[in-house]
GROMACS .gro file of C-alpha atoms in nm:
model
  418
    1MET     CA    1  25.730   0.714 -11.013
    2THR     CA    2  25.369   0.612 -10.954
    3ILE     CA    3  25.149   0.445 -11.215
    4ARG     CA    4  24.780   0.498 -11.133
    5MET     CA    5  24.523   0.274 -11.302
    6TYR     CA    6  24.168   0.404 -11.268
    7ASN     CA    7  23.879   0.161 -11.237
    8VAL     CA    8  23.678   0.271 -11.540
    9GLY     CA    9  23.515  -0.064 -11.612
   10PHE     CA   10  23.579  -0.193 -11.962
   11GLY     CA   11  23.821   0.077 -12.077
   12ASP     CA   12  24.159   0.235 -12.007
   13SER     CA   13  24.281   0.536 -11.812
   14PHE     CA   14  24.628   0.560 -11.656
   15LEU     CA   15  24.799   0.857 -11.493
   16LEU     CA   16  25.178   0.851 -11.459
   17LEU     CA   17  25.306   1.066 -11.172
   18LEU     CA   18  25.674   1.133 -11.237
   19PRO     CA   19  25.959   1.297 -11.047
   20GLY     CA   20  25.990   1.671 -11.095
   21LYS     CA   21  25.612   1.714 -11.069
   22LYS     CA   22  25.564   1.584 -11.424
   23THR     CA   23  25.254   1.393 -11.537
   24ILE     CA   24  25.145   1.179 -11.832
   25LEU     CA   25  24.785   1.073 -11.899
   26VAL     CA   26  24.729   0.763 -12.109
   27ASP     CA   27  24.365   0.756 -12.227
   28ALA     CA   28  24.046   0.863 -12.053
   29GLY     CA   29  23.799   0.595 -12.153
   30PHE     CA   30  23.446   0.527 -12.041
   31HIS     CA   31  23.231   0.223 -12.117
   32SER     CA   32  22.869   0.306 -12.193
   33GLN     CA   33  22.746   0.016 -11.979
   34GLY     CA   34  23.053  -0.031 -11.764
   35LYS     CA   35  23.070  -0.114 -11.395
   36GLY     CA   36  23.364   0.105 -11.304
   37ALA     CA   37  23.396   0.337 -11.006
   38PHE     CA   38  23.336   0.662 -11.196
   39THR     CA   39  23.093   0.842 -11.414
   40ALA     CA   40  23.266   0.990 -11.718
   41ASN     CA   41  23.257   1.341 -11.570
   42ASP     CA   42  23.381   1.216 -11.234
   43LEU     CA   43  23.674   1.043 -11.404
   44ALA     CA   44  23.778   1.370 -11.569
   45ARG     CA   45  23.743   1.557 -11.238
   46GLN     CA   46  23.950   1.296 -11.056
   47ILE     CA   47  24.229   1.302 -11.314
   48VAL     CA   48  24.248   1.682 -11.305
   49ALA     CA   49  24.249   1.679 -10.923
   50ASP     CA   50  24.521   1.412 -10.907
   51ALA     CA   51  24.739   1.597 -11.157
   52LYS     CA   52  24.696   1.919 -10.959
   53ALA     CA   53  24.780   1.746 -10.631
   54HIS     CA   54  25.100   1.609 -10.783
   55SER     CA   55  25.225   1.916 -10.968
   56GLY     CA   56  25.063   2.201 -10.776
   57ARG     CA   57  24.862   2.321 -11.076
   58ALA     CA   58  24.601   2.197 -11.321
   59ARG     CA   59  24.847   2.067 -11.578
   60ILE     CA   60  24.932   1.744 -11.755
   61ASP     CA   61  25.256   1.743 -11.949
   62VAL     CA   62  25.165   1.477 -12.206
   63VAL     CA   63  24.817   1.350 -12.296
   64ILE     CA   64  24.831   1.025 -12.492
   65ALA     CA   65  24.522   0.899 -12.676
   66THR     CA   66  24.618   0.551 -12.792
   67HIS     CA   67  24.328   0.516 -13.038
   68ARG     CA   68  23.978   0.648 -13.103
   69HIS     CA   69  23.767   0.377 -12.939
   70GLN     CA   70  23.513   0.524 -12.698
   71ASP     CA   71  23.641   0.311 -12.409
   72HIS     CA   72  23.973   0.496 -12.444
   73VAL     CA   73  23.865   0.854 -12.523
   74PHE     CA   74  23.497   0.908 -12.435
   75ALA     CA   75  23.562   1.104 -12.110
   76PHE     CA   76  23.751   1.367 -12.311
   77ASN     CA   77  23.403   1.505 -12.390
   78SER     CA   78  23.388   1.646 -12.036
   79ALA     CA   79  23.402   2.021 -11.979
   80GLU     CA   80  23.644   1.951 -11.693
   81TRP     CA   81  23.934   1.953 -11.939
   82GLU     CA   82  23.874   2.323 -12.012
   83GLN     CA   83  24.059   2.414 -11.692
   84LEU     CA   84  24.364   2.205 -11.782
   85GLU     CA   85  24.696   2.318 -11.923
   86ILE     CA   86  24.888   2.060 -12.123
   87GLY     CA   87  25.225   2.032 -12.286
   88GLU     CA   88  25.151   1.802 -12.579
   89VAL     CA   89  24.888   1.562 -12.712
   90TRP     CA   90  25.010   1.241 -12.877
   91MET     CA   91  24.785   1.045 -13.112
   92PRO     CA   92  24.838   0.774 -13.376
   93TRP     CA   93  24.918   0.895 -13.726
   94VAL     CA   94  24.578   0.782 -13.849
   95GLU     CA   95  24.423   1.075 -13.657
   96ASP     CA   96  24.606   1.332 -13.870
   97ARG     CA   97  24.316   1.501 -14.047
   98ASP     CA   98  24.546   1.623 -14.324
   99ASN     CA   99  24.691   1.280 -14.403
  100PRO     CA  100  24.535   1.133 -14.722
  101ASP     CA  101  24.600   0.773 -14.615
  102ALA     CA  102  24.426   0.839 -14.283
  103LYS     CA  103  24.129   0.998 -14.458
  104LYS     CA  104  24.095   0.697 -14.686
  105LEU     CA  105  24.119   0.453 -14.394
  106TRP     CA  106  23.844   0.624 -14.191
  107LYS     CA  107  23.619   0.680 -14.492
  108LYS     CA  108  23.632   0.307 -14.557
  109GLN     CA  109  23.569   0.221 -14.191
  110GLN     CA  110  23.282   0.467 -14.156
  111GLY     CA  111  23.118   0.349 -14.475
  112PHE     CA  112  23.150  -0.013 -14.366
  113ALA     CA  113  23.001   0.058 -14.022
  114MET     CA  114  22.709   0.260 -14.156
  115ALA     CA  115  22.631   0.001 -14.422
  116LEU     CA  116  22.633  -0.264 -14.151
  117ALA     CA  117  22.396  -0.054 -13.940
  118ASP     CA  118  22.155  -0.044 -14.232
  119ALA     CA  119  22.184  -0.417 -14.301
  120ALA     CA  120  22.152  -0.532 -13.939
  121PRO     CA  121  21.770  -0.550 -13.914
  122GLY     CA  122  21.764  -0.835 -14.164
  123PHE     CA  123  21.958  -1.073 -13.941
  124GLY     CA  124  21.698  -1.153 -13.677
  125LEU     CA  125  21.939  -1.085 -13.392
  126LEU     CA  126  21.842  -1.199 -13.045
  127PRO     CA  127  21.834  -0.926 -12.776
  128ASP     CA  128  22.180  -1.006 -12.640
  129GLN     CA  129  22.320  -1.014 -12.992
  130ARG     CA  130  22.152  -0.682 -13.068
  131ALA     CA  131  22.307  -0.529 -12.757
  132GLU     CA  132  22.647  -0.661 -12.856
  133LEU     CA  133  22.622  -0.523 -13.208
  134ASP     CA  134  22.512  -0.185 -13.072
  135PHE     CA  135  22.809  -0.173 -12.836
  136LEU     CA  136  23.061  -0.266 -13.104
  137LEU     CA  137  22.937   0.005 -13.338
  138TRP     CA  138  22.904   0.262 -13.057
  139ASN     CA  139  23.258   0.190 -12.943
  140ALA     CA  140  23.373   0.242 -13.302
  141GLY     CA  141  23.215   0.589 -13.304
  142ILE     CA  142  22.861   0.534 -13.436
  143ASP     CA  143  22.616   0.718 -13.209
  144ILE     CA  144  22.354   0.462 -13.099
  145THR     CA  145  22.048   0.626 -12.943
  146GLY     CA  146  21.975   0.497 -12.593
  147LEU     CA  147  22.305   0.319 -12.543
  148VAL     CA  148  22.422   0.589 -12.299
  149PRO     CA  149  22.118   0.640 -12.071
  150ASP     CA  150  22.252   0.949 -11.890
  151ALA     CA  151  22.087   1.255 -12.049
  152GLU     CA  152  22.400   1.468 -12.018
  153LEU     CA  153  22.623   1.205 -12.177
  154ALA     CA  154  22.375   1.144 -12.457
  155ALA     CA  155  22.502   1.464 -12.619
  156TRP     CA  156  22.860   1.338 -12.608
  157SER     CA  157  23.019   1.168 -12.906
  158ASN     CA  158  23.335   1.007 -13.032
  159GLN     CA  159  23.386   1.305 -13.261
  160GLY     CA  160  23.350   1.543 -12.968
  161ALA     CA  161  23.623   1.363 -12.775
  162LEU     CA  162  23.853   1.371 -13.077
  163ASP     CA  163  23.784   1.744 -13.123
  164VAL     CA  164  23.901   1.810 -12.767
  165LEU     CA  165  24.219   1.615 -12.830
  166HIS     CA  166  24.282   1.810 -13.150
  167ASP     CA  167  24.185   2.160 -13.036
  168GLY     CA  168  24.068   2.161 -12.673
  169PHE     CA  169  24.210   2.227 -12.323
  170LYS     CA  170  24.269   2.564 -12.157
  171HIS     CA  171  24.620   2.605 -12.293
  172ARG     CA  172  24.864   2.384 -12.482
  173GLU     CA  173  25.232   2.449 -12.541
  174ARG     CA  174  25.219   2.265 -12.873
  175SER     CA  175  24.906   2.369 -13.058
  176ASP     CA  176  24.872   2.065 -13.284
  177PRO     CA  177  24.878   1.702 -13.170
  178ARG     CA  178  25.193   1.504 -13.229
  179PHE     CA  179  25.098   1.221 -13.467
  180LEU     CA  180  25.306   0.907 -13.421
  181PRO     CA  181  25.499   0.765 -13.586
  182ASP     CA  182  25.566   1.074 -13.796
  183GLY     CA  183  25.798   0.895 -14.038
  184ASN     CA  184  25.890   0.553 -14.171
  185ASP     CA  185  26.168   0.469 -13.923
  186PHE     CA  186  26.095   0.156 -13.723
  187PRO     CA  187  26.120   0.174 -13.433
  188GLU     CA  188  26.094   0.552 -13.428
  189THR     CA  189  26.275   0.713 -13.134
  190PHE     CA  190  26.275   1.071 -13.006
  191GLU     CA  191  26.339   1.261 -12.683
  192SER     CA  192  26.050   1.443 -12.522
  193ASN     CA  193  26.043   1.822 -12.538
  194VAL     CA  194  25.832   1.857 -12.223
  195ILE     CA  195  25.970   1.585 -11.994
  196THR     CA  196  26.346   1.621 -11.976
  197GLY     CA  197  26.534   1.296 -12.025
  198MET     CA  198  26.236   1.086 -12.136
  199LYS     CA  199  26.307   0.883 -12.449
  200VAL     CA  200  26.011   0.760 -12.652
  201HIS     CA  201  26.017   0.456 -12.880
  202VAL     CA  202  25.719   0.424 -13.117
  203LEU     CA  203  25.647   0.063 -13.220
  204GLY     CA  204  25.298   0.111 -13.362
  205PRO     CA  205  25.070   0.157 -13.538
  206PRO     CA  206  25.218   0.049 -13.873
  207ARG     CA  207  25.218   0.306 -14.151
  208ASP     CA  208  25.099   0.035 -14.392
  209PRO     CA  209  24.715   0.007 -14.386
  210ASP     CA  210  24.742  -0.360 -14.489
  211GLU     CA  211  24.930  -0.437 -14.167
  212ILE     CA  212  24.669  -0.249 -13.965
  213GLU     CA  213  24.398  -0.471 -14.112
  214GLU     CA  214  24.582  -0.798 -14.039
  215LEU     CA  215  24.384  -0.886 -13.730
  216ASP     CA  216  24.448  -1.248 -13.639
  217PRO     CA  217  24.755  -1.472 -13.655
  218ALA     CA  218  24.763  -1.749 -13.912
  219SER     CA  219  24.847  -2.002 -13.640
  220ASP     CA  220  24.668  -2.055 -13.309
  221ASP     CA  221  25.013  -2.116 -13.160
  222GLU     CA  222  25.059  -1.739 -13.140
  223THR     CA  223  24.769  -1.684 -12.898
  224TYR     CA  224  24.650  -1.832 -12.571
  225LYS     CA  225  24.311  -1.907 -12.716
  226ALA     CA  226  24.166  -1.893 -13.065
  227LEU     CA  227  23.849  -1.710 -12.972
  228MET     CA  228  23.595  -1.709 -13.252
  229LEU     CA  229  23.246  -1.567 -13.258
  230GLN     CA  230  22.978  -1.824 -13.331
  231ALA     CA  231  22.771  -1.760 -13.639
  232ALA     CA  232  22.416  -1.650 -13.565
  233MET     CA  233  22.121  -1.838 -13.706
  234VAL     CA  234  21.926  -1.615 -13.941
  235ARG     CA  235  21.567  -1.571 -13.828
  236HIS     CA  236  21.290  -1.495 -14.075
  237GLN     CA  237  21.061  -1.296 -13.847
  238GLU     CA  238  21.046  -0.916 -13.864
  239VAL     CA  239  21.294  -0.747 -13.630
  240THR     CA  240  21.280  -0.392 -13.497
  241ALA     CA  241  21.574  -0.185 -13.622
  242PRO     CA  242  21.833  -0.136 -13.345
  243PHE     CA  243  21.947   0.203 -13.475
  244SER     CA  244  21.791   0.549 -13.466
  245ALA     CA  245  21.663   0.713 -13.785
  246GLN     CA  246  21.973   0.929 -13.822
  247TRP     CA  247  22.175   0.615 -13.889
  248ARG     CA  248  21.930   0.456 -14.128
  249VAL     CA  249  22.088   0.459 -14.473
  250PRO     CA  250  21.878   0.416 -14.789
  251ASP     CA  251  21.976   0.132 -15.021
  252THR     CA  252  22.076   0.390 -15.279
  253ASP     CA  253  22.308   0.578 -15.042
  254LEU     CA  254  22.567   0.394 -14.835
  255GLY     CA  255  22.716   0.714 -14.696
  256PRO     CA  256  23.090   0.737 -14.754
  257ARG     CA  257  23.117   0.532 -15.072
  258LEU     CA  258  23.260   0.182 -15.047
  259ALA     CA  259  23.458   0.026 -15.325
  260ASP     CA  260  23.281  -0.268 -15.490
  261ASP     CA  261  23.527  -0.512 -15.328
  262ASP     CA  262  23.464  -0.363 -14.983
  263LEU     CA  263  23.087  -0.383 -15.027
  264LYS     CA  264  23.120  -0.743 -15.141
  265ARG     CA  265  23.330  -0.814 -14.832
  266LEU     CA  266  23.061  -0.668 -14.607
  267LYS     CA  267  22.787  -0.875 -14.769
  268GLY     CA  268  23.003  -1.186 -14.754
  269LEU     CA  269  23.076  -1.140 -14.386
  270ALA     CA  270  22.713  -1.081 -14.307
  271HIS     CA  271  22.576  -1.376 -14.500
  272SER     CA  272  22.843  -1.629 -14.402
  273ALA     CA  273  22.933  -1.538 -14.048
  274ASP     CA  274  22.671  -1.287 -13.924
  275ALA     CA  275  22.648  -0.919 -13.847
  276LEU     CA  276  22.840  -0.960 -13.521
  277LEU     CA  277  23.148  -1.085 -13.699
  278ALA     CA  278  23.124  -0.792 -13.939
  279ALA     CA  279  23.096  -0.547 -13.648
  280LYS     CA  280  23.392  -0.709 -13.476
  281ALA     CA  281  23.597  -0.662 -13.792
  282VAL     CA  282  23.534  -0.286 -13.764
  283ASP     CA  283  23.619  -0.295 -13.394
  284ASP     CA  284  23.940  -0.492 -13.444
  285MET     CA  285  24.065  -0.264 -13.719
  286ILE     CA  286  24.042   0.036 -13.486
  287ASN     CA  287  24.231  -0.158 -13.217
  288SER     CA  288  24.512  -0.207 -13.464
  289THR     CA  289  24.549   0.168 -13.509
  290SER     CA  290  24.667   0.186 -13.145
  291LEU     CA  291  24.983   0.358 -13.044
  292VAL     CA  292  25.238   0.112 -12.907
  293LEU     CA  293  25.491   0.304 -12.700
  294VAL     CA  294  25.798   0.222 -12.495
  295LEU     CA  295  25.881   0.506 -12.256
  296ASP     CA  296  26.229   0.527 -12.104
  297ILE     CA  297  26.205   0.739 -11.788
  298GLY     CA  298  26.527   0.719 -11.591
  299SER     CA  299  26.586   0.351 -11.518
  300ALA     CA  300  26.220   0.262 -11.585
  301ARG     CA  301  26.101   0.127 -11.919
  302LEU     CA  302  25.723   0.120 -11.965
  303LEU     CA  303  25.554  -0.087 -12.236
  304LEU     CA  304  25.219   0.072 -12.328
  305PRO     CA  305  25.054  -0.114 -12.620
  306GLY     CA  306  24.700   0.027 -12.612
  307ASP     CA  307  24.471  -0.229 -12.777
  308ALA     CA  308  24.712  -0.326 -13.057
  309GLU     CA  309  24.628  -0.657 -13.224
  310TRP     CA  310  24.816  -0.911 -13.427
  311GLY     CA  311  24.916  -0.709 -13.737
  312THR     CA  312  25.107  -0.465 -13.518
  313TRP     CA  313  25.263  -0.732 -13.295
  314LYS     CA  314  25.372  -0.944 -13.590
  315ARG     CA  315  25.580  -0.653 -13.718
  316ILE     CA  316  25.721  -0.572 -13.372
  317LEU     CA  317  25.824  -0.928 -13.288
  318ALA     CA  318  25.996  -0.972 -13.625
  319ASN     CA  319  26.225  -0.675 -13.559
  320ASN     CA  320  26.538  -0.735 -13.351
  321LYS     CA  321  26.566  -0.375 -13.232
  322ALA     CA  322  26.204  -0.372 -13.119
  323ARG     CA  323  26.244  -0.705 -12.938
  324SER     CA  324  26.552  -0.568 -12.763
  325LEU     CA  325  26.348  -0.276 -12.633
  326LEU     CA  326  26.079  -0.512 -12.502
  327ARG     CA  327  26.335  -0.731 -12.326
  328GLY     CA  328  26.430  -0.433 -12.111
  329ALA     CA  329  26.075  -0.354 -11.995
  330THR     CA  330  26.025  -0.289 -11.624
  331PHE     CA  331  25.645  -0.249 -11.654
  332PHE     CA  332  25.381  -0.389 -11.891
  333LYS     CA  333  25.031  -0.256 -11.955
  334VAL     CA  334  24.845  -0.566 -12.075
  335GLY     CA  335  24.687  -0.496 -12.414
  336HIS     CA  336  24.315  -0.481 -12.495
  337HIS     CA  337  24.187  -0.557 -12.146
  338GLY     CA  338  24.345  -0.904 -12.151
  339SER     CA  339  24.191  -1.032 -12.476
  340HIS     CA  340  24.314  -1.330 -12.675
  341ASN     CA  341  24.492  -1.165 -12.967
  342ALA     CA  342  24.655  -0.858 -12.811
  343THR     CA  343  24.925  -1.045 -12.615
  344SER     CA  344  25.106  -1.322 -12.799
  345LYS     CA  345  25.275  -1.626 -12.650
  346THR     CA  346  25.604  -1.514 -12.799
  347LEU     CA  347  25.583  -1.182 -12.615
  348VAL     CA  348  25.513  -1.339 -12.276
  349GLU     CA  349  25.721  -1.655 -12.299
  350LYS     CA  350  26.024  -1.545 -12.501
  351VAL     CA  351  26.058  -1.167 -12.491
  352LEU     CA  352  25.934  -0.997 -12.174
  353PRO     CA  353  26.161  -1.031 -11.870
  354ARG     CA  354  26.040  -1.226 -11.569
  355GLU     CA  355  25.946  -1.066 -11.240
  356ILE     CA  356  25.815  -0.739 -11.378
  357PRO     CA  357  25.483  -0.584 -11.269
  358ALA     CA  358  25.187  -0.552 -11.503
  359MET     CA  359  24.843  -0.393 -11.497
  360VAL     CA  360  24.530  -0.480 -11.692
  361SER     CA  361  24.231  -0.246 -11.706
  362THR     CA  362  23.938  -0.478 -11.754
  363GLN     CA  363  23.591  -0.588 -11.654
  364GLU     CA  364  23.433  -0.928 -11.669
  365GLY     CA  365  23.084  -0.932 -11.809
  366SER     CA  366  22.822  -1.105 -12.016
  367GLY     CA  367  22.805  -1.089 -12.393
  368ARG     CA  368  23.014  -1.290 -12.633
  369TYR     CA  369  23.235  -0.992 -12.709
  370ARG     CA  370  23.336  -0.970 -12.343
  371ASN     CA  371  23.334  -1.340 -12.262
  372ASN     CA  372  23.687  -1.459 -12.191
  373ILE     CA  373  23.808  -1.106 -12.125
  374PRO     CA  374  24.035  -1.110 -11.942
  375LEU     CA  375  24.145  -1.446 -12.076
  376ASP     CA  376  24.224  -1.693 -11.797
  377GLU     CA  377  24.493  -1.861 -12.005
  378LEU     CA  378  24.673  -1.529 -12.048
  379LEU     CA  379  24.655  -1.439 -11.678
  380THR     CA  380  24.786  -1.786 -11.592
  381ALA     CA  381  25.073  -1.749 -11.838
  382LEU     CA  382  25.171  -1.416 -11.683
  383ARG     CA  383  25.178  -1.576 -11.337
  384ASP     CA  384  25.375  -1.874 -11.468
  385HIS     CA  385  25.639  -1.631 -11.597
  386GLU     CA  386  25.645  -1.448 -11.263
  387ILE     CA  387  25.485  -1.134 -11.403
  388SER     CA  388  25.267  -1.002 -11.120
  389CYS     CA  389  24.951  -0.848 -11.261
  390ALA     CA  390  24.688  -0.626 -11.096
  391ARG     CA  391  24.337  -0.596 -11.238
  392SER     CA  392  24.146  -0.269 -11.227
  393ASP     CA  393  23.824  -0.450 -11.130
  394LYS     CA  394  23.982  -0.635 -10.836
  395GLY     CA  395  24.097  -0.344 -10.623
  396ASN     CA  396  23.879  -0.462 -10.334
  397GLU     CA  397  24.058  -0.798 -10.322
  398VAL     CA  398  24.408  -0.898 -10.213
  399LEU     CA  399  24.652  -0.754 -10.465
  400PRO     CA  400  24.997  -0.880 -10.563
  401ASP     CA  401  25.288  -0.731 -10.370
  402GLY     CA  402  25.368  -0.375 -10.464
  403PHE     CA  403  25.016  -0.273 -10.571
  404VAL     CA  404  24.804  -0.049 -10.346
  405ALA     CA  405  24.433   0.020 -10.396
  406GLU     CA  406  24.250   0.338 -10.302
  407ALA     CA  407  24.011   0.282 -10.009
  408SER     CA  408  23.703   0.256 -10.233
  409ALA     CA  409  23.891   0.067 -10.507
  410LYS     CA  410  23.861   0.364 -10.744
  411TRP     CA  411  24.219   0.316 -10.855
  412ILE     CA  412  24.527   0.105 -10.800
  413ASP     CA  413  24.875   0.253 -10.758
  414LEU     CA  414  25.211   0.098 -10.837
  415GLU     CA  415  25.540   0.261 -10.746
  416ILE     CA  416  25.845   0.164 -10.950
  417ALA     CA  417  26.203   0.285 -10.951
  418CYS     CA  418  26.307   0.526 -11.221
   0.00000   0.00000   0.00000
């Protein structure tokens, strides 16, 4: 089988080309200010073309959207998907629009984000801090005017991408998405209906919202670097609001209503640690809704953790059956673009086997949110444990053995036995 990692900048998009002309797409992300090799529309066109070249028709058997962050789903806004036939769409359980727990979770997140947008002008943010805050809220699904300069893409939205995943595409064998896990078994295991012989193990997200919101480990020993945002100094001068009028919320109306404790938490974060830390809390919570999947395809075992953070990993690493699955991995997609709290020391040093290949879709860049991504300490640890890792943004450099870049470094391929 071939694992194709597209160079989308700060985001994820992987196409799995399987025997029997089968295909799996994992995310189609696009970073609003990324430095990848594609526009969002071009990414969609390339994926459709690659799937057609492999299978002989415009079809993808399984489309997996790991979580709703824009840098994982934004390109699903493209009209290119209207020509595509699919077997199934898989999404985390929190995207089930009929699930009352999911509704409550997103109502809380949306209310928190919109209240933060309203409060932000009072913090005297410097320009780079303003840009960072805008990105964090945009990535979480708040439409920030001017953040996507392309006129065509300006009409795109997080909600539009999710609508395509729920109801779009030319034809789908299963009309509704498959929301995972769909029960309380952990790990949850099932055999695919559209790819014969593929066994799927679902390790995340947790069904317990409290575990989803547990973002950082209690001990720094669990991560390769305790990366903390510095608190911003509050300025007293007048600051121009960074958000368009449609996202301005009157003091008397905070949008989706927050509980008193949640509103107090927002104010406490803002006054004690700054608006950036509050925005990152929204961002991290969405990461922790990520699907974490182990796919058994023949002799191959692929570990695909999306952007899952500590609450999810804590639960996984405490479960013997889940650890046993991870010990048999033959491929690892490095979580959250190589950040500090998506790949624990325990996972790398005690659980994953040595001498397996890995891929990380990432982009170095300025801004405190992206500083230390990918984390040098993590990349070093992978090398020390003989896990060869290719970076999406380094396709024009010498790659580890087994990885092959497209001539213009638009993607990197890895062939593994299955």
